[in-house]
Short mmCIF file of C-alpha atoms in Angstrom, two decimals:
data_model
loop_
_atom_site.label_atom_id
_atom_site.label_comp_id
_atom_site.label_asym_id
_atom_site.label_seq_id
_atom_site.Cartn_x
_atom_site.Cartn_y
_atom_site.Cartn_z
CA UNK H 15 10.31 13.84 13.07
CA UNK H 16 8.01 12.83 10.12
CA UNK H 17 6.37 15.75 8.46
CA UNK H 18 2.91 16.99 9.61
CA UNK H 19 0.53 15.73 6.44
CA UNK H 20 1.00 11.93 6.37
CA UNK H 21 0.68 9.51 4.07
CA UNK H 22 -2.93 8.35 3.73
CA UNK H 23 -2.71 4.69 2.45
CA UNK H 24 -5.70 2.78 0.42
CA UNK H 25 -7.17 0.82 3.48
CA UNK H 26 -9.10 3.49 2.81
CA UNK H 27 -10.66 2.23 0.12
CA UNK H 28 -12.74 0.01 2.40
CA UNK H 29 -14.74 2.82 3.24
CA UNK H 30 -15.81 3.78 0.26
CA UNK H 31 -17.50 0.40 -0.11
CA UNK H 32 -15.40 -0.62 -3.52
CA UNK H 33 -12.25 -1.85 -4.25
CA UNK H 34 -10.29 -0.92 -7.52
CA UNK H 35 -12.42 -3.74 -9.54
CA UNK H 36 -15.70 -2.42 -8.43
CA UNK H 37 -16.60 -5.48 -6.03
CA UNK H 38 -18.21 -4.69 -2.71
CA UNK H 39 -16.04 -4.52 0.66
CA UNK H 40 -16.69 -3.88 4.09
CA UNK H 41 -16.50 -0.95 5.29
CA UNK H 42 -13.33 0.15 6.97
CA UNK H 43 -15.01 -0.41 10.43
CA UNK H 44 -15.96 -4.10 9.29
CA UNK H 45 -12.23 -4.67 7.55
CA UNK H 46 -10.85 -3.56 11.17
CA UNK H 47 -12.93 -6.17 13.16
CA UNK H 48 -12.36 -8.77 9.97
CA UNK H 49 -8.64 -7.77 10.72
CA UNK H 50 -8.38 -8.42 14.48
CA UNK H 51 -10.23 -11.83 13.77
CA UNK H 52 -6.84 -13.33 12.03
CA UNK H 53 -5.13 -15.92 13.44
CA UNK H 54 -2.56 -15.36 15.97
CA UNK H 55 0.47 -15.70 13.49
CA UNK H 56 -0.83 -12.76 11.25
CA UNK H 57 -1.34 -10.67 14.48
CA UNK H 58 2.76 -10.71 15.21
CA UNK H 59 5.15 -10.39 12.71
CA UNK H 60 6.03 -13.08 9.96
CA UNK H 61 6.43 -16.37 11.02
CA UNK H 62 10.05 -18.16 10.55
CA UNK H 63 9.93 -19.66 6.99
CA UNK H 64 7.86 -17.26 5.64
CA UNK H 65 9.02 -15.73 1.97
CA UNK H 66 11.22 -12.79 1.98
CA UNK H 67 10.38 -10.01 -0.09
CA UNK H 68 12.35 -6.86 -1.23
CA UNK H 69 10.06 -5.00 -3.25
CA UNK H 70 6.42 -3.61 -2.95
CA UNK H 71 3.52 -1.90 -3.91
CA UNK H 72 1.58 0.21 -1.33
CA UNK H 73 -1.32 1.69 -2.25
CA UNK H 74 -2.82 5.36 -1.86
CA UNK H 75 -5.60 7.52 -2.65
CA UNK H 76 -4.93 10.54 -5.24
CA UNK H 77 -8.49 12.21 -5.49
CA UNK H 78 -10.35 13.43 -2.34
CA UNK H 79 -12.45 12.02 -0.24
CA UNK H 80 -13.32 13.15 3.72
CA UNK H 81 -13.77 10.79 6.53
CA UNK H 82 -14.46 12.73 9.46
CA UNK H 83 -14.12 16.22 8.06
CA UNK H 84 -10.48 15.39 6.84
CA UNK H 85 -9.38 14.72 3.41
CA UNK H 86 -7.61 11.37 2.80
CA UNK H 87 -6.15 12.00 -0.48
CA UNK H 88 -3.02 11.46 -0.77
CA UNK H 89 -1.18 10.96 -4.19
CA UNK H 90 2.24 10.54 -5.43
CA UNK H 91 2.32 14.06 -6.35
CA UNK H 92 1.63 14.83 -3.07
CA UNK H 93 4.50 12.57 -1.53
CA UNK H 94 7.18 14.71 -4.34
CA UNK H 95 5.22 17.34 -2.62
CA UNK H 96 6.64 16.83 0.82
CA UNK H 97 10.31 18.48 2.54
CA UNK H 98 13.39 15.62 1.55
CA UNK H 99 10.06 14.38 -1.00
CA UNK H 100 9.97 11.99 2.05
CA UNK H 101 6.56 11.22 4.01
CA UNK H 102 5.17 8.42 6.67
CA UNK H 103 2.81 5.91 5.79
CA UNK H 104 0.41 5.18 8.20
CA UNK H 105 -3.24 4.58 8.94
CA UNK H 106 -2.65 0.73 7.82
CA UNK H 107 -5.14 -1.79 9.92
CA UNK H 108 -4.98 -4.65 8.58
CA UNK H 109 -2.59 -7.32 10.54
CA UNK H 110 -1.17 -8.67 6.88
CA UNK H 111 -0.73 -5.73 5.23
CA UNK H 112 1.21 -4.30 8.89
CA UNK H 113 3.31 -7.60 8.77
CA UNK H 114 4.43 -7.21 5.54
CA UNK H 115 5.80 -3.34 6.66
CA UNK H 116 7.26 -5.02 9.35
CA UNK H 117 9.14 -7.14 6.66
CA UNK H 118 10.43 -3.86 5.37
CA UNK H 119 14.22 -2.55 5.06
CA UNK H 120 15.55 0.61 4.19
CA UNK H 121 16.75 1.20 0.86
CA UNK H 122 14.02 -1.54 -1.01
CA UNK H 123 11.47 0.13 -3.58
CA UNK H 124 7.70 -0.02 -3.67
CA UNK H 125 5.67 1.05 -6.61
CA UNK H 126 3.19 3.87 -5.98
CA UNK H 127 -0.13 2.44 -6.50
CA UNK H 128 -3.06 4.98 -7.07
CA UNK H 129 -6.08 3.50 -5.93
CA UNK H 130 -10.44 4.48 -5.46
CA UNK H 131 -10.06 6.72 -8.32
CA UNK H 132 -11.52 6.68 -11.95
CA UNK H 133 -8.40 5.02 -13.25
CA UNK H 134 -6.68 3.30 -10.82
CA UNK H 135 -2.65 1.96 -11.13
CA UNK H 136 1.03 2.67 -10.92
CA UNK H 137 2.10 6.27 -10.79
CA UNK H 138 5.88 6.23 -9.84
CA UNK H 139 8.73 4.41 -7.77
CA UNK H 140 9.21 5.30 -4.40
CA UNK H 141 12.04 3.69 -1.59
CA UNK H 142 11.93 2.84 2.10
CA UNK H 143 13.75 5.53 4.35
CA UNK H 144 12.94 4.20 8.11
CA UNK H 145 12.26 0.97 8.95
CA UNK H 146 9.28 0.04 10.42
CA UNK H 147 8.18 1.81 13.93
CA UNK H 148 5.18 2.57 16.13
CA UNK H 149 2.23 4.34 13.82
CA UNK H 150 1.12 7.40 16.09
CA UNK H 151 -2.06 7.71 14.48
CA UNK H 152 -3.71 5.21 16.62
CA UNK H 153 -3.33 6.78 19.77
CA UNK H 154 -5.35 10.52 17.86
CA UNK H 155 -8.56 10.59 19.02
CA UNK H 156 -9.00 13.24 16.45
CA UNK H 157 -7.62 10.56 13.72
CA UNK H 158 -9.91 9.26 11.10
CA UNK H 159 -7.49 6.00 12.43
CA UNK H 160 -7.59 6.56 15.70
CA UNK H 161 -7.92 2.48 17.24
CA UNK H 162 -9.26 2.88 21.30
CA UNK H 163 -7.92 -0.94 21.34
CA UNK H 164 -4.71 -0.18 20.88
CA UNK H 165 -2.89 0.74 23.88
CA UNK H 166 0.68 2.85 24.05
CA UNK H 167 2.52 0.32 26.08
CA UNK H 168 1.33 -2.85 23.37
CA UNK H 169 0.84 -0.54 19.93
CA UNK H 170 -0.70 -2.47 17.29
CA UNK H 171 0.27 -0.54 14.48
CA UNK H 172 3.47 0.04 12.30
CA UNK H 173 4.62 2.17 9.57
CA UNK H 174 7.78 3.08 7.56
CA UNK H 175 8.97 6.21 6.07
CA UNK H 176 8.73 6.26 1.94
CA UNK H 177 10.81 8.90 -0.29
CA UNK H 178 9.50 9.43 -3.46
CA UNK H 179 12.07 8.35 -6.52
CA UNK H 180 10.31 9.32 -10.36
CA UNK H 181 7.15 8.78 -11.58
CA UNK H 182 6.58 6.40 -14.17
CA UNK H 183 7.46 6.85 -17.63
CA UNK H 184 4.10 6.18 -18.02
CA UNK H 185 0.81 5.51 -15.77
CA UNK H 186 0.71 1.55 -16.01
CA UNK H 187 -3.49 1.01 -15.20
CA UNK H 188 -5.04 -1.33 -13.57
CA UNK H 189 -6.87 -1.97 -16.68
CA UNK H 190 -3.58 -3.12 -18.27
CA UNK H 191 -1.82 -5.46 -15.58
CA UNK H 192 -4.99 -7.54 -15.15
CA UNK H 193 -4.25 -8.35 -18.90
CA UNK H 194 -0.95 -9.57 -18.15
CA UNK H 195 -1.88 -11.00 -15.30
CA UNK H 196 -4.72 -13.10 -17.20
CA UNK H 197 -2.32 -14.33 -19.29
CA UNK H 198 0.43 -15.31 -17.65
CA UNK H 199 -2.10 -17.17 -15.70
CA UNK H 200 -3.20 -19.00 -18.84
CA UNK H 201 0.32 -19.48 -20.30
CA UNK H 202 2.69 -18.56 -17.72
CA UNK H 203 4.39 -15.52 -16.86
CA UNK H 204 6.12 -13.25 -13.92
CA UNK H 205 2.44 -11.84 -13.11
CA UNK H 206 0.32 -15.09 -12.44
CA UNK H 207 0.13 -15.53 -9.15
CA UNK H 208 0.26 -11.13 -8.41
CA UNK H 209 -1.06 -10.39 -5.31
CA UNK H 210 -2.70 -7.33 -6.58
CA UNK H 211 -5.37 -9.71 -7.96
CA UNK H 212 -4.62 -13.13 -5.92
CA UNK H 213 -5.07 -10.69 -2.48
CA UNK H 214 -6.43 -7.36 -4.06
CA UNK H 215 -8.01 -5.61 -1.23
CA UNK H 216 -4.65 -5.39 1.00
CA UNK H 217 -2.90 -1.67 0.87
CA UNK H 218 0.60 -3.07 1.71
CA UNK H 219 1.43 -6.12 -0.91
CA UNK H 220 5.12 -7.82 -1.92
CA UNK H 221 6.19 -8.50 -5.26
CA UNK H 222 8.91 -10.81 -6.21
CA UNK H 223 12.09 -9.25 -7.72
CA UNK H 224 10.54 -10.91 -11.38
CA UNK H 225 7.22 -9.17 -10.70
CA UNK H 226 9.13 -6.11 -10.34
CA UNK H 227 10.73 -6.25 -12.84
CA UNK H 228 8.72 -6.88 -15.77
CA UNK H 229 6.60 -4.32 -14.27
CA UNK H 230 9.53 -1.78 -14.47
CA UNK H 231 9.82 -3.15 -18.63
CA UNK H 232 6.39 -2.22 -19.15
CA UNK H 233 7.22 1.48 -19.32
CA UNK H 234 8.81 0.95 -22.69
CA UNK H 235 6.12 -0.71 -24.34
CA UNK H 236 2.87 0.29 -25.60
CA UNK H 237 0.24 0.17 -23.78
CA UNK H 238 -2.37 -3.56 -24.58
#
């Protein structure tokens, strides 16, 4: 059984009306209806031929904010927080973002993303537990993501089961990767084509294994 206080992932974020470079989104009602607009192929899982990833970076919220009366933080101190440091991430609607869970397998790592806060970026290293499976959440009425369209014999949503591994050896902002990410754009580099800028606003994004790790090599240098 997955522990009582779940993850709380960054679709969240939506709601507040801002994503992590200050430009307006919908809010998370809108991104919902936006999300079951997709085309049929980003409703089901991956298509055949699509890329393969085996690492991630999921995003989170680390300072509270209520929805409903219930607090959605949730930060990577919270996860090391958690029995077996082990929690479920769900509350993800957004077909993509789902798909790429779906893509999932136990044993990959994601980076810990802290996002909606005054300095958003990567906190620590966490690792897939469980494979991707049926999100109860949807199905609470008392759920800040409860979904009426989303029926128990035809669930719509998935999530997977994260433990947490270290933090970083230090926080990596925002701030910081869009540097790289400018110029490796300019002059080439692992972080051109990132999808934390090239698809910012999804909760649930891959990163090739040479995204990862030049990521992982910025903890031993100095900060830009």
């Amino acid at each position: 059984m997955p522990p009582k206080k779940k993850a709380r992932v960054s679709k969240r974020t939506a709601s507040s009306g801002k994503d992590d470079d200050g430009e307006t989104v919908s809010s998370a009602g809108g991104k919902r209806k936006a999300a079951a607009s997709v085309g049929k192929n980003e409703k089901s899982s991956e298509s055949p031929g699509s890329p393969q990833y085996s690492h991630w970076l999921m995003k989170s919220e680390p300072e509270s904010r209520f929805e409903n009366g219930i607090d959605v933080k949730f930060g990577i101190e919270d996860l090391k927080a958690l029995p077996d440091q082990t929690g479920c991430w769900d509350g993800v609607r957004n077909y993509q973002a789902r798909n790429f869970m779906r893509q999932m397998k136990e044993g990959q790592l994601a980076f810990f993303y802290h996002s909606n806060c005054k300095e958003p970026g990567i906190a620590g290293v966490m690792k897939i537990v469980k494979e991707s499976y049926v999100d109860h959440t949807q199905f609470d009425k008392k759920d800040v993501h409860y979904d009426a369209t989303s029926k128990p014999d035809n669930p719509k949503w998935s999530m997977v089961d994260v433990q947490y591994q270290r933090m970083m050896k230090r926080f990596l902002p925002l701030s910081e990767l869009k540097k790289y990410h400018l110029q490796h754009r300019a002059n080439g580099g692992p972080l051109k084509d990132m999808a934390l800028f090239t698809r910012a606003r999804l909760s649930v994004q891959p990163l090739t294994a040479e995204e990862f790790d030049f990521i992982l090599s910025l903890e031993d240098e100095e900060a830009l």
